[in-house]
Amino acid sequence: MRWLDECGTMLPADNQGMDPERIRFCRRFFPEVTAAQWSDWRWQLRHRLQDLGTLERFFCLSAGERAALEQRGSGLPVAVTPYYAALLDPDHPGDPLRRTVLPVADEWVRAVGEAEDPLDEARDRVVNGLIHRHPDRVVFLASHSCAAYCRYCTRSRLVGQKQKLNDRWEQALAYIAAHGEIREVLVSGGDPLLLSTARLTALLSRLRAIPHVELVRLGSRIPMVLPMRVTKRLVAMLQRFQPLVMSIHVTHPAELTTEALRALHRLADAGVMLVSQTVLLAGINDDFATMSRLLRSLVRHRVRPYYLYQCDPIWGSAHFRVPVEQGIALVEQLARELSGLALPRYVIDAPGGGGKITIGPVTMVGREAGFLVLKDASGRIWRYPDPPVVSGTLAGV
Ligand SMILES: *Cc1c(COP(=O)(O)O)cnc(C)c1O
């Protein structure tokens, strides 16, 4: 069925599964689109907002956003799916979701300690597209592209390039096959769910065929920025490759829309183990109300919070970075008020390639005559006998 809106414009053919907010957005910006097109992930990719001319039709741009978009040509690409654009505030540049995807002039500011590749992943690159830092697991960079480009991306040096990936897979797969100590392959990128289903199937089959690979973990932001990619067909395919873990990059509770939740539920119903990874971002998710809402919602929708990252010091990230002491205070409050199931590990991926180091309040505050002195999240002191010192036996034993 088609119908006319108040202005006499033809509306989407059918609104099956479409959120009313998204229908309003479509009426305004994509009056000709059908619900079937809107829900087609390839349509979403083709219609991404990528340049100043397009973005200024959707958003009232700030001077900083405009300057950043005018200066483009090098650096991290800009892309926002129409779906994600519909979640952003068109009038307020300070809107948290908007800040994660629209560039601002601050991206050109350099701060002490920032680098293009702060984690020095290049050093642990064993073959093209494969990072082997920890003995039993590798990061497999399967794709250069993302559906939307996060302005704080730790792999901004790699994403958005138009390279051929074919031969790289062969080298990486051969390396994994030749290294029996590798038990887990973390498929990342870019976003691996941007590969065609056929290509992703091929990759998962090849990985599964290596006897010592026990676990495959997919790192993806797709359920948040392009949830229509999580089709029944994709999920049915993923289900064949159990055990499969998906680590979902999620930033803000406003991302957990009807569509995103549908994608998460599909994955969880298929038995994919869902965990989350979130970057702590100044003014975006660094307050207790926002972060607790995010973490609680994730658990409720069967996603176990896994990592809360201190923002990596990539170039031009100072405006995103929260001072660590502030991060720790937030984590302490979360620990006091939330279920343990909702608490992620707060980590710094050590610049230079040290890997992820858990940071948090000091809980082991000292030792006192055979006791370990502990401090709880409220600052109270407790004692635990350690190491064990035998003082006698029970009578009769
Ligand atoms: C994060 C990461 C892993 C996975 O580490 P886990 O502690 O298992 O989450 C593996 N390799 C690299 C290079 C990483 O950055």
PDB file of C-alpha atoms in Angstrom, residues 19-234:
ATOM      1  CA  ASP A  19       9.971   2.787  13.678  1.00  0.00           C
ATOM      2  CA  PRO A  20       7.598   5.816  13.487  1.00  0.00           C
ATOM      3  CA  GLU A  21      10.559   8.154  14.100  1.00  0.00           C
ATOM      4  CA  ARG A  22      12.360   6.694  11.104  1.00  0.00           C
ATOM      5  CA  ILE A  23       9.234   7.045   8.975  1.00  0.00           C
ATOM      6  CA  ARG A  24       9.125  10.754   9.792  1.00  0.00           C
ATOM      7  CA  PHE A  25      12.799  11.066   8.846  1.00  0.00           C
ATOM      8  CA  CYS A  26      12.192   9.273   5.541  1.00  0.00           C
ATOM      9  CA  ARG A  27       9.226  11.456   4.686  1.00  0.00           C
ATOM     10  CA  ARG A  28      11.436  14.469   5.026  1.00  0.00           C
ATOM     11  CA  PHE A  29      14.709  13.339   3.452  1.00  0.00           C
ATOM     12  CA  PHE A  30      13.964  10.273   1.332  1.00  0.00           C
ATOM     13  CA  PRO A  31      10.361  10.789   0.250  1.00  0.00           C
ATOM     14  CA  GLU A  32      10.601   8.182  -2.503  1.00  0.00           C
ATOM     15  CA  VAL A  33      12.100   5.368  -0.479  1.00  0.00           C
ATOM     16  CA  THR A  34      10.089   2.269   0.328  1.00  0.00           C
ATOM     17  CA  ALA A  35      10.292   0.499   3.667  1.00  0.00           C
ATOM     18  CA  ALA A  36      11.825  -2.463   1.846  1.00  0.00           C
ATOM     19  CA  GLN A  37      14.613  -0.261   0.481  1.00  0.00           C
ATOM     20  CA  TRP A  38      15.185   1.416   3.827  1.00  0.00           C
ATOM     21  CA  SER A  39      15.518  -2.000   5.447  1.00  0.00           C
ATOM     22  CA  ASP A  40      18.001  -3.175   2.808  1.00  0.00           C
ATOM     23  CA  TRP A  41      21.518  -2.774   4.162  1.00  0.00           C
ATOM     24  CA  ARG A  42      22.981  -2.254   0.714  1.00  0.00           C
ATOM     25  CA  TRP A  43      20.572   0.604   0.076  1.00  0.00           C
ATOM     26  CA  GLN A  44      21.706   2.097   3.385  1.00  0.00           C
ATOM     27  CA  LEU A  45      25.355   1.815   2.360  1.00  0.00           C
ATOM     28  CA  ARG A  46      24.760   3.359  -1.048  1.00  0.00           C
ATOM     29  CA  HIS A  47      22.946   6.304   0.511  1.00  0.00           C
ATOM     30  CA  ARG A  48      25.437   7.122   3.219  1.00  0.00           C
ATOM     31  CA  LEU A  49      26.037  10.771   4.037  1.00  0.00           C
ATOM     32  CA  GLN A  50      29.667  11.430   3.187  1.00  0.00           C
ATOM     33  CA  ASP A  51      30.307  15.007   2.189  1.00  0.00           C
ATOM     34  CA  LEU A  52      29.599  18.576   3.152  1.00  0.00           C
ATOM     35  CA  GLY A  53      27.013  19.094   0.414  1.00  0.00           C
ATOM     36  CA  THR A  54      24.950  16.121   1.608  1.00  0.00           C
ATOM     37  CA  LEU A  55      25.426  16.601   5.324  1.00  0.00           C
ATOM     38  CA  GLU A  56      24.312  20.226   5.251  1.00  0.00           C
ATOM     39  CA  ARG A  57      20.955  19.146   3.874  1.00  0.00           C
ATOM     40  CA  PHE A  58      20.410  16.998   6.966  1.00  0.00           C
ATOM     41  CA  PHE A  59      22.078  18.998   9.700  1.00  0.00           C
ATOM     42  CA  CYS A  60      22.412  22.553  10.805  1.00  0.00           C
ATOM     43  CA  LEU A  61      26.230  22.417  10.795  1.00  0.00           C
ATOM     44  CA  SER A  62      28.397  24.225  13.308  1.00  0.00           C
ATOM     45  CA  ALA A  63      31.382  26.279  12.156  1.00  0.00           C
ATOM     46  CA  GLY A  64      33.678  23.537  13.505  1.00  0.00           C
ATOM     47  CA  GLU A  65      31.869  20.763  11.623  1.00  0.00           C
ATOM     48  CA  ARG A  66      31.807  22.809   8.440  1.00  0.00           C
ATOM     49  CA  ALA A  67      35.524  23.602   8.686  1.00  0.00           C
ATOM     50  CA  ALA A  68      36.349  19.931   9.269  1.00  0.00           C
ATOM     51  CA  LEU A  69      34.246  18.806   6.311  1.00  0.00           C
ATOM     52  CA  GLU A  70      35.793  21.435   4.045  1.00  0.00           C
ATOM     53  CA  GLN A  71      39.302  20.300   4.934  1.00  0.00           C
ATOM     54  CA  ARG A  72      38.646  16.676   4.047  1.00  0.00           C
ATOM     55  CA  GLY A  73      40.701  14.767   1.527  1.00  0.00           C
ATOM     56  CA  SER A  74      43.064  12.935   3.827  1.00  0.00           C
ATOM     57  CA  GLY A  75      42.575  11.300   7.185  1.00  0.00           C
ATOM     58  CA  LEU A  76      39.638   9.322   8.466  1.00  0.00           C
ATOM     59  CA  PRO A  77      36.734   9.218   6.012  1.00  0.00           C
ATOM     60  CA  VAL A  78      33.295  10.489   6.914  1.00  0.00           C
ATOM     61  CA  ALA A  79      30.242   8.281   6.444  1.00  0.00           C
ATOM     62  CA  VAL A  80      26.919   8.048   8.230  1.00  0.00           C
ATOM     63  CA  THR A  81      24.200   5.591   7.268  1.00  0.00           C
ATOM     64  CA  PRO A  82      20.756   7.148   6.748  1.00  0.00           C
ATOM     65  CA  TYR A  83      19.574   4.904   9.594  1.00  0.00           C
ATOM     66  CA  TYR A  84      22.127   6.338  12.017  1.00  0.00           C
ATOM     67  CA  ALA A  85      21.640   9.873  10.682  1.00  0.00           C
ATOM     68  CA  ALA A  86      17.997   9.570  11.725  1.00  0.00           C
ATOM     69  CA  LEU A  87      19.138   9.109  15.338  1.00  0.00           C
ATOM     70  CA  LEU A  88      21.190  12.310  15.398  1.00  0.00           C
ATOM     71  CA  ASP A  89      19.984  15.695  16.534  1.00  0.00           C
ATOM     72  CA  PRO A  90      19.836  17.874  13.382  1.00  0.00           C
ATOM     73  CA  ASP A  91      20.091  21.145  15.293  1.00  0.00           C
ATOM     74  CA  HIS A  92      22.559  20.558  18.119  1.00  0.00           C
ATOM     75  CA  PRO A  93      26.223  19.779  17.320  1.00  0.00           C
ATOM     76  CA  GLY A  94      26.721  18.764  20.958  1.00  0.00           C
ATOM     77  CA  ASP A  95      24.366  15.801  20.571  1.00  0.00           C
ATOM     78  CA  PRO A  96      26.335  12.760  21.815  1.00  0.00           C
ATOM     79  CA  LEU A  97      25.686  10.467  18.847  1.00  0.00           C
ATOM     80  CA  ARG A  98      26.323  13.282  16.388  1.00  0.00           C
ATOM     81  CA  ARG A  99      29.738  13.943  17.927  1.00  0.00           C
ATOM     82  CA  THR A 100      30.780  10.333  17.346  1.00  0.00           C
ATOM     83  CA  VAL A 101      30.348  10.492  13.554  1.00  0.00           C
ATOM     84  CA  LEU A 102      30.530  14.105  12.366  1.00  0.00           C
ATOM     85  CA  PRO A 103      34.069  15.510  12.270  1.00  0.00           C
ATOM     86  CA  VAL A 104      34.941  18.758  14.004  1.00  0.00           C
ATOM     87  CA  ALA A 105      37.968  21.036  13.697  1.00  0.00           C
ATOM     88  CA  ASP A 106      39.345  19.560  16.957  1.00  0.00           C
ATOM     89  CA  GLU A 107      40.435  16.546  14.893  1.00  0.00           C
ATOM     90  CA  TRP A 108      43.308  18.716  13.691  1.00  0.00           C
ATOM     91  CA  VAL A 109      44.488  19.520  17.202  1.00  0.00           C
ATOM     92  CA  ARG A 110      47.548  17.543  18.281  1.00  0.00           C
ATOM     93  CA  ALA A 111      48.175  16.647  21.920  1.00  0.00           C
ATOM     94  CA  VAL A 112      51.215  15.229  23.691  1.00  0.00           C
ATOM     95  CA  GLY A 113      51.580  11.466  23.333  1.00  0.00           C
ATOM     96  CA  GLU A 114      49.220  11.109  20.390  1.00  0.00           C
ATOM     97  CA  ALA A 115      50.237   8.945  17.468  1.00  0.00           C
ATOM     98  CA  GLU A 116      48.846   7.528  14.268  1.00  0.00           C
ATOM     99  CA  ASP A 117      49.187   3.972  15.611  1.00  0.00           C
ATOM    100  CA  PRO A 118      49.454   4.421  19.392  1.00  0.00           C
ATOM    101  CA  LEU A 119      49.089   0.706  20.131  1.00  0.00           C
ATOM    102  CA  ASP A 120      51.961   0.000  17.758  1.00  0.00           C
ATOM    103  CA  GLU A 121      49.931  -2.699  16.053  1.00  0.00           C
ATOM    104  CA  ALA A 122      52.289  -2.453  13.111  1.00  0.00           C
ATOM    105  CA  ARG A 123      55.023  -4.004  15.267  1.00  0.00           C
ATOM    106  CA  ASP A 124      52.911  -7.076  16.020  1.00  0.00           C
ATOM    107  CA  ARG A 125      51.757  -7.419  12.434  1.00  0.00           C
ATOM    108  CA  VAL A 126      53.017 -10.852  11.408  1.00  0.00           C
ATOM    109  CA  VAL A 127      51.626 -10.843   7.902  1.00  0.00           C
ATOM    110  CA  ASN A 128      49.385  -8.347   6.154  1.00  0.00           C
ATOM    111  CA  GLY A 129      46.182  -7.866   8.123  1.00  0.00           C
ATOM    112  CA  LEU A 130      47.120 -10.124  11.048  1.00  0.00           C
ATOM    113  CA  ILE A 131      48.176  -8.900  14.505  1.00  0.00           C
ATOM    114  CA  HIS A 132      49.705 -11.524  16.785  1.00  0.00           C
ATOM    115  CA  ARG A 133      50.489  -9.973  20.167  1.00  0.00           C
ATOM    116  CA  HIS A 134      49.223 -12.513  22.694  1.00  0.00           C
ATOM    117  CA  PRO A 135      50.350 -16.111  22.319  1.00  0.00           C
ATOM    118  CA  ASP A 136      46.950 -17.776  21.951  1.00  0.00           C
ATOM    119  CA  ARG A 137      44.957 -15.220  19.976  1.00  0.00           C
ATOM    120  CA  VAL A 138      45.256 -13.071  16.872  1.00  0.00           C
ATOM    121  CA  VAL A 139      43.414 -10.110  15.393  1.00  0.00           C
ATOM    122  CA  PHE A 140      42.422 -10.715  11.778  1.00  0.00           C
ATOM    123  CA  LEU A 141      41.694  -7.492   9.883  1.00  0.00           C
ATOM    124  CA  ALA A 142      39.166  -8.761   7.384  1.00  0.00           C
ATOM    125  CA  SER A 143      37.777  -5.545   6.001  1.00  0.00           C
ATOM    126  CA  HIS A 144      38.902  -1.977   5.483  1.00  0.00           C
ATOM    127  CA  SER A 145      35.462  -0.453   5.599  1.00  0.00           C
ATOM    128  CA  CYS A 146      32.906   0.482   8.186  1.00  0.00           C
ATOM    129  CA  ALA A 147      29.274   1.460   7.773  1.00  0.00           C
ATOM    130  CA  ALA A 148      29.929   4.649   9.730  1.00  0.00           C
ATOM    131  CA  TYR A 149      33.296   6.083  10.734  1.00  0.00           C
ATOM    132  CA  CYS A 150      33.740   6.784  14.440  1.00  0.00           C
ATOM    133  CA  ARG A 151      35.781   9.912  14.924  1.00  0.00           C
ATOM    134  CA  TYR A 152      37.767   8.301  17.761  1.00  0.00           C
ATOM    135  CA  CYS A 153      38.691   5.192  15.755  1.00  0.00           C
ATOM    136  CA  THR A 154      41.837   3.448  16.907  1.00  0.00           C
ATOM    137  CA  ARG A 155      42.420   2.059  13.402  1.00  0.00           C
ATOM    138  CA  SER A 156      41.824   5.323  11.589  1.00  0.00           C
ATOM    139  CA  ARG A 157      45.152   4.709   9.848  1.00  0.00           C
ATOM    140  CA  LEU A 158      43.700   1.639   8.135  1.00  0.00           C
ATOM    141  CA  VAL A 159      40.013   2.106   7.546  1.00  0.00           C
ATOM    142  CA  GLY A 160      38.445   3.565   4.474  1.00  0.00           C
ATOM    143  CA  GLN A 161      41.243   2.519   2.147  1.00  0.00           C
ATOM    144  CA  LYS A 162      40.244   0.823  -1.054  1.00  0.00           C
ATOM    145  CA  GLN A 163      42.667  -2.062  -1.078  1.00  0.00           C
ATOM    146  CA  LYS A 164      42.222  -5.504  -2.491  1.00  0.00           C
ATOM    147  CA  LEU A 165      42.086  -7.991   0.335  1.00  0.00           C
ATOM    148  CA  ASN A 166      42.148 -11.340  -1.447  1.00  0.00           C
ATOM    149  CA  ASP A 167      45.777 -12.393  -1.257  1.00  0.00           C
ATOM    150  CA  ARG A 168      46.041 -11.093   2.299  1.00  0.00           C
ATOM    151  CA  TRP A 169      43.527 -13.620   3.555  1.00  0.00           C
ATOM    152  CA  GLU A 170      45.621 -16.457   2.173  1.00  0.00           C
ATOM    153  CA  GLN A 171      48.754 -15.287   3.985  1.00  0.00           C
ATOM    154  CA  ALA A 172      46.879 -14.741   7.229  1.00  0.00           C
ATOM    155  CA  LEU A 173      45.089 -18.087   7.050  1.00  0.00           C
ATOM    156  CA  ALA A 174      48.347 -19.865   6.304  1.00  0.00           C
ATOM    157  CA  TYR A 175      49.987 -18.182   9.302  1.00  0.00           C
ATOM    158  CA  ILE A 176      47.155 -19.231  11.634  1.00  0.00           C
ATOM    159  CA  ALA A 177      47.224 -22.790  10.294  1.00  0.00           C
ATOM    160  CA  ALA A 178      50.977 -22.942  10.876  1.00  0.00           C
ATOM    161  CA  HIS A 179      50.764 -21.708  14.482  1.00  0.00           C
ATOM    162  CA  GLY A 180      49.178 -24.354  16.662  1.00  0.00           C
ATOM    163  CA  GLU A 181      49.225 -22.093  19.719  1.00  0.00           C
ATOM    164  CA  ILE A 182      46.509 -19.848  18.252  1.00  0.00           C
ATOM    165  CA  ARG A 183      43.208 -20.798  19.871  1.00  0.00           C
ATOM    166  CA  GLU A 184      41.163 -17.724  19.128  1.00  0.00           C
ATOM    167  CA  VAL A 185      40.776 -15.522  16.082  1.00  0.00           C
ATOM    168  CA  LEU A 186      39.325 -12.082  16.552  1.00  0.00           C
ATOM    169  CA  VAL A 187      37.936 -10.983  13.224  1.00  0.00           C
ATOM    170  CA  SER A 188      37.899  -7.210  13.060  1.00  0.00           C
ATOM    171  CA  GLY A 189      38.776  -4.469  10.603  1.00  0.00           C
ATOM    172  CA  GLY A 190      37.003  -2.327   9.544  1.00  0.00           C
ATOM    173  CA  ASP A 191      33.798  -4.173  10.147  1.00  0.00           C
ATOM    174  CA  PRO A 192      33.681  -7.859   9.192  1.00  0.00           C
ATOM    175  CA  LEU A 193      29.886  -7.763   8.869  1.00  0.00           C
ATOM    176  CA  LEU A 194      30.307  -5.490   5.855  1.00  0.00           C
ATOM    177  CA  LEU A 195      31.660  -8.438   3.921  1.00  0.00           C
ATOM    178  CA  SER A 196      29.077 -10.148   1.755  1.00  0.00           C
ATOM    179  CA  THR A 197      27.454 -13.106   3.467  1.00  0.00           C
ATOM    180  CA  ALA A 198      29.171 -15.412   0.955  1.00  0.00           C
ATOM    181  CA  ARG A 199      32.572 -13.962   1.717  1.00  0.00           C
ATOM    182  CA  LEU A 200      32.073 -14.053   5.467  1.00  0.00           C
ATOM    183  CA  THR A 201      30.881 -17.656   5.184  1.00  0.00           C
ATOM    184  CA  ALA A 202      34.035 -18.512   3.275  1.00  0.00           C
ATOM    185  CA  LEU A 203      36.222 -16.887   5.920  1.00  0.00           C
ATOM    186  CA  LEU A 204      34.467 -18.579   8.839  1.00  0.00           C
ATOM    187  CA  SER A 205      34.628 -21.957   7.075  1.00  0.00           C
ATOM    188  CA  ARG A 206      38.345 -21.566   6.489  1.00  0.00           C
ATOM    189  CA  LEU A 207      38.938 -20.594  10.135  1.00  0.00           C
ATOM    190  CA  ARG A 208      36.760 -23.426  11.433  1.00  0.00           C
ATOM    191  CA  ALA A 209      38.679 -25.882   9.287  1.00  0.00           C
ATOM    192  CA  ILE A 210      41.855 -25.143  11.260  1.00  0.00           C
ATOM    193  CA  PRO A 211      41.753 -27.730  14.064  1.00  0.00           C
ATOM    194  CA  HIS A 212      43.435 -25.634  16.777  1.00  0.00           C
ATOM    195  CA  VAL A 213      41.145 -22.602  16.317  1.00  0.00           C
ATOM    196  CA  GLU A 214      38.658 -23.125  19.145  1.00  0.00           C
ATOM    197  CA  LEU A 215      36.897 -19.814  19.092  1.00  0.00           C
ATOM    198  CA  VAL A 216      36.085 -17.074  16.627  1.00  0.00           C
ATOM    199  CA  ARG A 217      35.196 -13.601  17.861  1.00  0.00           C
ATOM    200  CA  LEU A 218      33.699 -11.027  15.504  1.00  0.00           C
ATOM    201  CA  GLY A 219      34.192  -7.374  16.428  1.00  0.00           C
ATOM    202  CA  SER A 220      31.419  -5.269  14.936  1.00  0.00           C
ATOM    203  CA  ARG A 221      29.580  -1.989  15.200  1.00  0.00           C
ATOM    204  CA  ILE A 222      27.004  -3.048  12.610  1.00  0.00           C
ATOM    205  CA  PRO A 223      24.126  -3.803  15.017  1.00  0.00           C
ATOM    206  CA  MET A 224      24.303  -0.155  16.139  1.00  0.00           C
ATOM    207  CA  VAL A 225      24.855   1.676  12.855  1.00  0.00           C
ATOM    208  CA  LEU A 226      23.362  -0.682  10.263  1.00  0.00           C
ATOM    209  CA  PRO A 227      21.120  -3.134  12.124  1.00  0.00           C
ATOM    210  CA  MET A 228      19.372  -4.168   8.898  1.00  0.00           C
ATOM    211  CA  ARG A 229      22.568  -6.036   8.001  1.00  0.00           C
ATOM    212  CA  VAL A 230      21.672  -8.586  10.676  1.00  0.00           C
ATOM    213  CA  THR A 231      19.288 -10.456   8.398  1.00  0.00           C
ATOM    214  CA  LYS A 232      17.752 -13.825   9.173  1.00  0.00           C
ATOM    215  CA  ARG A 233      19.975 -15.272   6.477  1.00  0.00           C
ATOM    216  CA  LEU A 234      23.127 -13.850   8.043  1.00  0.00           C
TER     217      LEU A 234
END
